[in-house]
mmCIF file of C-alpha atoms and ligand atoms in Angstrom:
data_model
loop_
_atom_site.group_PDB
_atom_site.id
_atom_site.type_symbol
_atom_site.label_atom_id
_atom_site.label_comp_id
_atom_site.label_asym_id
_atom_site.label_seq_id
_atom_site.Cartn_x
_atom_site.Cartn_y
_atom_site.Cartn_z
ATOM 1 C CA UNK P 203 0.000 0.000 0.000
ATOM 2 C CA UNK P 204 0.945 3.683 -0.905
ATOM 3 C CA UNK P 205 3.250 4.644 2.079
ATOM 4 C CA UNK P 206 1.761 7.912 2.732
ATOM 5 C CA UNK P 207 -1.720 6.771 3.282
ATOM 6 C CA UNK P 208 -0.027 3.742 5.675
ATOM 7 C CA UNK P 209 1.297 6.467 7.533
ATOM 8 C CA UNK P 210 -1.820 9.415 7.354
ATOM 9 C CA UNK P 211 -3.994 6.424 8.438
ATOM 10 C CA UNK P 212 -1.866 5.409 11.351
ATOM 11 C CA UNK P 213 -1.498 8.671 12.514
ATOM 12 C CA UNK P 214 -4.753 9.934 12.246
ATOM 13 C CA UNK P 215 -5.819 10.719 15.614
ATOM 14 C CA UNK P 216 -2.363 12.269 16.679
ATOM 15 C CA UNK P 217 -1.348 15.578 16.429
ATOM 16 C CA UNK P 218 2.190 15.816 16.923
ATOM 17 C CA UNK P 219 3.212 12.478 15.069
ATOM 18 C CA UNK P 220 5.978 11.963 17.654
ATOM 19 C CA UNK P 221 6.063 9.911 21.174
ATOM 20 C CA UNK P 222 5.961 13.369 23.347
ATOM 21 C CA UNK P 223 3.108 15.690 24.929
ATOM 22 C CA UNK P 224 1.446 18.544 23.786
ATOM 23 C CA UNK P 225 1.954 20.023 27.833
ATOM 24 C CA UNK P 226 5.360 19.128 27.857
ATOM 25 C CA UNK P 227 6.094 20.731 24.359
ATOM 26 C CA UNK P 228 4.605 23.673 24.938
ATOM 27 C CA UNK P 229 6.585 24.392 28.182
ATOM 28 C CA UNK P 230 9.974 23.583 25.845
ATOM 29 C CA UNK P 231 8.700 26.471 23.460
ATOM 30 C CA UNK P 232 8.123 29.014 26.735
ATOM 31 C CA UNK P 233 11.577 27.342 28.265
ATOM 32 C CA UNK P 234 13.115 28.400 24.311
ATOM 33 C CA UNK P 235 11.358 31.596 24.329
ATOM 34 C CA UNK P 236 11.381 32.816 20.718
ATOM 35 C CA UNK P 237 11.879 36.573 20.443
ATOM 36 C CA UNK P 238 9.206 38.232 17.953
ATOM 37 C CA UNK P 239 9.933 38.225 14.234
ATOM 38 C CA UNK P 240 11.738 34.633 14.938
ATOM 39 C CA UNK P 241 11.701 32.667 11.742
ATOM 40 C CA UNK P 242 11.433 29.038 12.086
ATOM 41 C CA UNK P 243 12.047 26.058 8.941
ATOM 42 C CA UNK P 244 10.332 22.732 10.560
ATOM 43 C CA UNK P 245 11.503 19.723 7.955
ATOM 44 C CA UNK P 246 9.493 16.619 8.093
ATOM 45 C CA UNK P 247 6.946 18.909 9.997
ATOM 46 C CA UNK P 248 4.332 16.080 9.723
ATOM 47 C CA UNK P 249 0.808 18.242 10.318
ATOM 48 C CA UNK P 250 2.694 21.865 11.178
ATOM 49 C CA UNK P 251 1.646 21.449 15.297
ATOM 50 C CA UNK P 252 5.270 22.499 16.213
ATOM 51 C CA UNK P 253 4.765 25.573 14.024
ATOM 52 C CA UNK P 254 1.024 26.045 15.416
ATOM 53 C CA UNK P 255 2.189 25.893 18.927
ATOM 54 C CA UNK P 256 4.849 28.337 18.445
ATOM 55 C CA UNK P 257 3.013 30.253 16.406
ATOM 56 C CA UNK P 258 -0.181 30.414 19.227
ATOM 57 C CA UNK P 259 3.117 31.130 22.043
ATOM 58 C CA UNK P 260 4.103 33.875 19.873
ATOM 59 C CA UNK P 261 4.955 36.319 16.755
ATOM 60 C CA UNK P 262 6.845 33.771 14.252
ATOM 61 C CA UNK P 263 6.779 33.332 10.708
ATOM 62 C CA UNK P 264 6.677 29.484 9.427
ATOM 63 C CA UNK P 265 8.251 27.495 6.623
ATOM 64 C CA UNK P 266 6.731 23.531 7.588
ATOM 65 C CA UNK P 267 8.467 20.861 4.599
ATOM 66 C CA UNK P 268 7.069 17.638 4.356
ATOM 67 C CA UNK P 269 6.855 15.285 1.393
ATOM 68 C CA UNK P 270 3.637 13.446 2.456
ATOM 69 C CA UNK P 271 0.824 15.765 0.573
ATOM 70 C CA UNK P 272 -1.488 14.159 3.298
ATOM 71 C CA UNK P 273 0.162 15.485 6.221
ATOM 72 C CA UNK P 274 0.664 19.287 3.914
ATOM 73 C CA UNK P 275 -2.885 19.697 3.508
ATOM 74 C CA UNK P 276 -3.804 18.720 7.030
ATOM 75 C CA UNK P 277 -0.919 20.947 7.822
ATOM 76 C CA UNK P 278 -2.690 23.919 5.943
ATOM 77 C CA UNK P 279 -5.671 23.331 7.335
ATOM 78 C CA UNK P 280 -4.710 23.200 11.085
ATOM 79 C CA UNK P 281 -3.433 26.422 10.259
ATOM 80 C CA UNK P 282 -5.883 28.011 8.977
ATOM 81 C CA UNK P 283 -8.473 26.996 11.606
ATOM 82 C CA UNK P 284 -6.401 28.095 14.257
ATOM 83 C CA UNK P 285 -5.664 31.671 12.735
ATOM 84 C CA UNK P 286 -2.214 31.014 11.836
ATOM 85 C CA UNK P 287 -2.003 30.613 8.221
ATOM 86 C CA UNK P 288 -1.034 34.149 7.240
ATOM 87 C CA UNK P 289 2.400 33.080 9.608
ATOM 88 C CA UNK P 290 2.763 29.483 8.434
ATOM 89 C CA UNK P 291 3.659 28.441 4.806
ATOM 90 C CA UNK P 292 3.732 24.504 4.256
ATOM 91 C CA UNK P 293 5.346 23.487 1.158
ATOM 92 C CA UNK P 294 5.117 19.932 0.199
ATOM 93 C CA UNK P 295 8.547 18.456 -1.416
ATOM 94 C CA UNK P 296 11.501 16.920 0.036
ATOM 95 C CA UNK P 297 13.388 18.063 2.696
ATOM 96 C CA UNK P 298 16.727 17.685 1.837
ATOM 97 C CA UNK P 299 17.027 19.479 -1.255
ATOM 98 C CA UNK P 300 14.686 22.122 -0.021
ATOM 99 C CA UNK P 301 17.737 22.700 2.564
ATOM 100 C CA UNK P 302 20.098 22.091 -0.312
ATOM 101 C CA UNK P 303 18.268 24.936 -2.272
ATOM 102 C CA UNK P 304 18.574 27.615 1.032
ATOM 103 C CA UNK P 305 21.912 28.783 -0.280
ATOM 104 C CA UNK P 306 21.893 32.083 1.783
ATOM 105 C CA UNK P 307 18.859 31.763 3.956
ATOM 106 C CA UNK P 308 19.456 31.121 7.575
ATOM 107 C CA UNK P 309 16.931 31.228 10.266
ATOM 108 C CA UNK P 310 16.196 31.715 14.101
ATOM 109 C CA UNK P 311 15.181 28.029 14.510
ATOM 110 C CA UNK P 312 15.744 24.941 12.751
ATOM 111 C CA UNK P 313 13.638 21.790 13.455
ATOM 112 C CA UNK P 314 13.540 18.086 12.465
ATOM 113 C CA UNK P 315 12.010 15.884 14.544
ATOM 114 C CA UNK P 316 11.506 12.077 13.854
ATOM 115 C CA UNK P 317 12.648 12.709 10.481
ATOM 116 C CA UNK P 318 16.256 12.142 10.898
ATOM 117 C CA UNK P 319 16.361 9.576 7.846
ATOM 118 C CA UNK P 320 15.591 12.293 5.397
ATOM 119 C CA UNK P 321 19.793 13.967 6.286
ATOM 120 C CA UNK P 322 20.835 10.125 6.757
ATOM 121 C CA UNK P 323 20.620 10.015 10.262
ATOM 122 C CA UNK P 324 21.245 12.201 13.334
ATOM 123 C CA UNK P 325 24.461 13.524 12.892
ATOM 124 C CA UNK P 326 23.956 14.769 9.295
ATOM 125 C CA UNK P 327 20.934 15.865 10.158
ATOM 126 C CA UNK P 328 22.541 18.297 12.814
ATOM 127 C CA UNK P 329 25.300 18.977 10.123
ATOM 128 C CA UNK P 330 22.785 19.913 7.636
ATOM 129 C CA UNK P 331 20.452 22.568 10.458
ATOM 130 C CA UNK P 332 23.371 23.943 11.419
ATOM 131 C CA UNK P 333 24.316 25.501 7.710
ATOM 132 C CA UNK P 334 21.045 27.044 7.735
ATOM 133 C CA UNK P 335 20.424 28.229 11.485
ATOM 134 C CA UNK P 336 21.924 31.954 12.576
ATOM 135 C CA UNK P 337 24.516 32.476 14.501
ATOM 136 C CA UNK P 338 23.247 31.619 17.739
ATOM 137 C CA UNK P 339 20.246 30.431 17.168
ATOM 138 C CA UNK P 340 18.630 27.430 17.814
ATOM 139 C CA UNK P 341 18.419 23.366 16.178
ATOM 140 C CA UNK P 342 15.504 21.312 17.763
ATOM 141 C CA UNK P 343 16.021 17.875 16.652
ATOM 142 C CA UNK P 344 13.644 14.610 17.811
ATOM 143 C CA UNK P 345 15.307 11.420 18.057
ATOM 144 C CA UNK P 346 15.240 8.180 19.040
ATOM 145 C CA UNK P 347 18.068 6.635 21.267
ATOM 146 C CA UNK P 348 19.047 3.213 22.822
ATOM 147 C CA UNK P 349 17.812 2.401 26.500
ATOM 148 C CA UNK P 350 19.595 -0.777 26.609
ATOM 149 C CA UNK P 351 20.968 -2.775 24.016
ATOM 150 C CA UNK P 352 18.472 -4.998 21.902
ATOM 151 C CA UNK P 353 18.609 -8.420 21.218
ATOM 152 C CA UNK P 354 19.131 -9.870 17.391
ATOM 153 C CA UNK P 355 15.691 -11.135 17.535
ATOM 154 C CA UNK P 356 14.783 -7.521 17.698
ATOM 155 C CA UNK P 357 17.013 -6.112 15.055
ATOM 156 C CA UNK P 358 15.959 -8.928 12.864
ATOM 157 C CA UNK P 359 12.286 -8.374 12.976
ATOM 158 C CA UNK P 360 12.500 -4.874 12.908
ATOM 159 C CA UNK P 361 15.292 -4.228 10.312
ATOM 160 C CA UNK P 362 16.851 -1.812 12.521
ATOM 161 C CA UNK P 363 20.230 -1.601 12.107
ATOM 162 C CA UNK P 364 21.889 -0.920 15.490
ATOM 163 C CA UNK P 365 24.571 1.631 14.102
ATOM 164 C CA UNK P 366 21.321 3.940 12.985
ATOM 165 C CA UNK P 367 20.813 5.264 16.850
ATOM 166 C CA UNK P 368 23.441 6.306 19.561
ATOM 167 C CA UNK P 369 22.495 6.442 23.308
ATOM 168 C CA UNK P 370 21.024 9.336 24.743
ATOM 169 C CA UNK P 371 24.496 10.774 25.844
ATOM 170 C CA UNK P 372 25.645 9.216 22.641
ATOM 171 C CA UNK P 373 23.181 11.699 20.795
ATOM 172 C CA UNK P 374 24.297 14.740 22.826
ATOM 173 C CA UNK P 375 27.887 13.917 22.580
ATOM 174 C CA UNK P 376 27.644 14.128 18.508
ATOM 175 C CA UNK P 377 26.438 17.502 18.463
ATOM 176 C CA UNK P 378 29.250 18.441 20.802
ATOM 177 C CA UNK P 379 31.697 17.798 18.535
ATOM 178 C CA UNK P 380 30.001 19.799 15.945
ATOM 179 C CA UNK P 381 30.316 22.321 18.278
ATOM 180 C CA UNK P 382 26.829 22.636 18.947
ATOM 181 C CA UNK P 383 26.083 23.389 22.749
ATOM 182 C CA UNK P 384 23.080 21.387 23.758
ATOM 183 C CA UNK P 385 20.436 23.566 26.077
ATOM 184 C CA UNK P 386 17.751 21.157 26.822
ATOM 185 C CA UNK P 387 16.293 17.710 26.474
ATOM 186 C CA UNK P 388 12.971 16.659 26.577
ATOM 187 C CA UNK P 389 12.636 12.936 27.113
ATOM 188 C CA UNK P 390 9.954 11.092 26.062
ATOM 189 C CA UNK P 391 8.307 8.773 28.845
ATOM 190 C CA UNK P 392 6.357 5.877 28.493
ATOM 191 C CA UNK P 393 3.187 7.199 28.959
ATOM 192 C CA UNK P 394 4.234 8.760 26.175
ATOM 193 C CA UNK P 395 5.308 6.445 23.975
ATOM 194 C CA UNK P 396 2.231 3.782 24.598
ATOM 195 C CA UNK P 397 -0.188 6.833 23.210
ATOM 196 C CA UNK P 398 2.245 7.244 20.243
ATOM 197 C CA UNK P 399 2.045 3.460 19.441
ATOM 198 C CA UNK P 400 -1.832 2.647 20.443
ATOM 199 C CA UNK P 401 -3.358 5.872 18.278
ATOM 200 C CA UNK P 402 -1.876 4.055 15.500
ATOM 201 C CA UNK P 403 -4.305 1.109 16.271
ATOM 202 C CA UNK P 404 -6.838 3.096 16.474
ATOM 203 C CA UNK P 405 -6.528 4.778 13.341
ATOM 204 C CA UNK P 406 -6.058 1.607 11.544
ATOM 205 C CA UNK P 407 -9.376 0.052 13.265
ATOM 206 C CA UNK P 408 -10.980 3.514 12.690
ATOM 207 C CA UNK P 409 -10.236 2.747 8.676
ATOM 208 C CA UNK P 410 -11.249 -0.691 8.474
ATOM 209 C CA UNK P 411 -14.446 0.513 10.212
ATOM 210 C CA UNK P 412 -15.402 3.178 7.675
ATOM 211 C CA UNK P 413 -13.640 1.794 4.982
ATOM 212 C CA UNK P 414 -14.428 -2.509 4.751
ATOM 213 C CA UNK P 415 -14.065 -2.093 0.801
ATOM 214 C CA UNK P 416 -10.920 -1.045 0.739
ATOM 215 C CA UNK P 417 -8.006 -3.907 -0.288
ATOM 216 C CA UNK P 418 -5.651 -2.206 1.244
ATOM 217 C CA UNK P 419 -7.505 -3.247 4.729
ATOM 218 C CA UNK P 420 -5.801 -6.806 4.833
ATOM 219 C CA UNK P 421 -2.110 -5.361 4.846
ATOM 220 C CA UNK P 422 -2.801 -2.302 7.106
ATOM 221 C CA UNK P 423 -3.735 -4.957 9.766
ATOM 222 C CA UNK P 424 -0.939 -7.149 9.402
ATOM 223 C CA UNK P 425 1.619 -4.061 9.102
ATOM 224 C CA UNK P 426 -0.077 -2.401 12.275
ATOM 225 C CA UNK P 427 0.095 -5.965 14.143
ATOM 226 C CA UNK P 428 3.621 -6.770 13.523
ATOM 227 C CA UNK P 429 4.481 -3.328 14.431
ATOM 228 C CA UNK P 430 2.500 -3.485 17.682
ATOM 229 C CA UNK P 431 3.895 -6.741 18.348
ATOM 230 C CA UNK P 432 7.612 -5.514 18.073
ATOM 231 C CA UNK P 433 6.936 -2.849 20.783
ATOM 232 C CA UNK P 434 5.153 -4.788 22.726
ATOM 233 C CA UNK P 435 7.953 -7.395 23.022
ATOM 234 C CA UNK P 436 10.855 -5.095 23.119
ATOM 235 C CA UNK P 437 10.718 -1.818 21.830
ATOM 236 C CA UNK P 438 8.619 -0.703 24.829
ATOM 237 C CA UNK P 439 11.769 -1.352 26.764
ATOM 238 C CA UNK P 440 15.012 -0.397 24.824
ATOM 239 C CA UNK P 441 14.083 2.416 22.498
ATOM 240 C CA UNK P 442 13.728 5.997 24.012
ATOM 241 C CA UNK P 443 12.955 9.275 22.331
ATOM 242 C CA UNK P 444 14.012 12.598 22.535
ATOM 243 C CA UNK P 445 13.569 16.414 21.430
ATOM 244 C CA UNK P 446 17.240 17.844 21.885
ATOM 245 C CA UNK P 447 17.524 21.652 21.642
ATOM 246 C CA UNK P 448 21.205 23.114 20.891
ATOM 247 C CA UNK P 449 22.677 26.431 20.475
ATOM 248 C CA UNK P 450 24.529 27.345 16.709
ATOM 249 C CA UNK P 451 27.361 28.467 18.673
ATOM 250 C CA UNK P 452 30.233 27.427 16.602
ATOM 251 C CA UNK P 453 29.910 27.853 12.863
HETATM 252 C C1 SAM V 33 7.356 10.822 12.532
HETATM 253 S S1 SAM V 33 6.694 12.083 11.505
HETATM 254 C C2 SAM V 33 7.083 13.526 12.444
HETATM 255 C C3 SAM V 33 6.279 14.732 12.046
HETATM 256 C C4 SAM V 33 6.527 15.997 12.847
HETATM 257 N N1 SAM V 33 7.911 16.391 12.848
HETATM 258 C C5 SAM V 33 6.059 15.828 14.285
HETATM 259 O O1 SAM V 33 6.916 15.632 15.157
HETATM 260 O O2 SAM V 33 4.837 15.875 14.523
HETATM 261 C C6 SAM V 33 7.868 12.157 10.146
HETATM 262 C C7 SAM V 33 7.454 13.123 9.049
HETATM 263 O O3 SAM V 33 8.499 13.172 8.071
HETATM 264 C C8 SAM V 33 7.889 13.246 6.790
HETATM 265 N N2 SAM V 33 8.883 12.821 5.785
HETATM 266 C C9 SAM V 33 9.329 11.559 5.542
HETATM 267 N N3 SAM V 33 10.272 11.549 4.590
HETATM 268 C C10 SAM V 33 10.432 12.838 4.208
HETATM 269 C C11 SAM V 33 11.286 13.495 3.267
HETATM 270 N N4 SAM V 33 12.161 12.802 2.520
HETATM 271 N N5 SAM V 33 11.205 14.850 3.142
HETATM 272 C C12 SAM V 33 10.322 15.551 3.885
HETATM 273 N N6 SAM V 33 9.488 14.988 4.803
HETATM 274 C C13 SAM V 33 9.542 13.661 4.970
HETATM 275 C C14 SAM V 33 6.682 12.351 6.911
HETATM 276 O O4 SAM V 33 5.719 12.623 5.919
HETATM 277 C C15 SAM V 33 6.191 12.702 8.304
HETATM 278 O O5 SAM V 33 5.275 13.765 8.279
#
């Protein structure tokens, strides 16, 4: 099945599509305090609730990339309902080049969170905000990190490869020697992570509900099972999460 309806239907009923509260991010955007006028680039900004939420805590002005066109037009249309489309623009392409296009563009904040694939992984990803965020301003990057190690079984049935995540030091200590200075992390807990994992079967059951014609039904199931299953049985236990915030002081 097309991955981007996989992924709008699994994530239907969240709003940030990432294993961390709405509370708890909006006291990291009072804790980051934007000044007015800040201009923020969110890639991979899923359905623009980091921009919404800063946008509702104060006077930014928006750039939200994300290459699902589901998650753009719910994106735009948050927005809009909440007031805040004349300070948000969503533009729907992929995130790298759109960085790689940003030649002399640099803004207040730079954001990528759960979307550290699209740079090839966390420390490219920090390598690649950095070149576009001002001197002394901010990178907010979400990613996932190793509680303990996992067992093959685990790496086998997910396809993770165990090189693709550091600890949670491990993930601080990278930017570090990019010369980044980290200011705050925000780690996910498991309350957290359950309602990040279980709104996914929800939206799948909420599909199959409204939608028993569709063929796509039988592998949505099996996907969302296997996936379940893998957290269940492990993940629960060795993968964290985490929104990192660092300062651009060394470029
Ligand atoms: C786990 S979601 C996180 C969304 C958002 N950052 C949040 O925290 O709510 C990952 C997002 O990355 C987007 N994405 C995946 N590959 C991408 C790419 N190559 N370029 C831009 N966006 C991409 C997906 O469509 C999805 O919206």
């Amino acid at each position: 099945m097309d991955k981007w309806k996989y992924f709008d239907i699994t994530h239907r009923f969240h709003t940030f599509m990432n294993p961390q509260s709405h509370g708890r991010i909006d006291e990291l955007i009072a804790l980051i305090n934007l000044q007015d006028g800040s201009e923020v680039l969110d890639i991979g900004c899923g359905k623009g609730e980091l921009l919404i939420h800063l946008a509702a805590y104060g006077d930014i002005k928006g750039t939200g990339v994300d290459l699902s066109p589901f998650a753009i037009a719910e994106g735009r249309e948050r927005a809009k309902t909440r007031g805040h489309d004349k300070n948000i623009e969503f533009i729907e392409m992929e995130g790298k080049e759109y960085t790689e296009e940003l030649i002399d563009k640099k803004f207040d904040l730079t954001v990528c969170m759960g979307a550290s694939w699209i740079f090839d992984g966390h420390e490219n990803t920090l390598k690649a905000l950095s070149k576009i965020t001002k001197e002394n301003g901010l990178i907010m990057s979400g990613e996932p990190f190793w509680k303990k190690l996992p067992s093959d079984n685990y790496l086998t049935d997910t396809g993770i490869n165990i090189g693709a995540y550091n600890t949670h030091s491990g993930n601080i200590v990278v930017a570090e020697k990019l010369g980044l200075r980290p200011i705050y992390a925000l780690v996910s807990n498991l309350d957290d992570w359950d309602k990040y994992e279980h709104l996914q079967w929800l939206g799948a059951d909420d599909h199959v509900l409204k939608h028993p014609e569709d063929p796509d039904n039988e592998e949505l199931l099996k996907k969302v099972a296997k996936s379940s299953k893998e957290y269940l049985e492990e993940g629960r236990d060795v993968f964290g999460w985490a929104i990192y915030v660092f300062r651009n002081v060394n470029i």
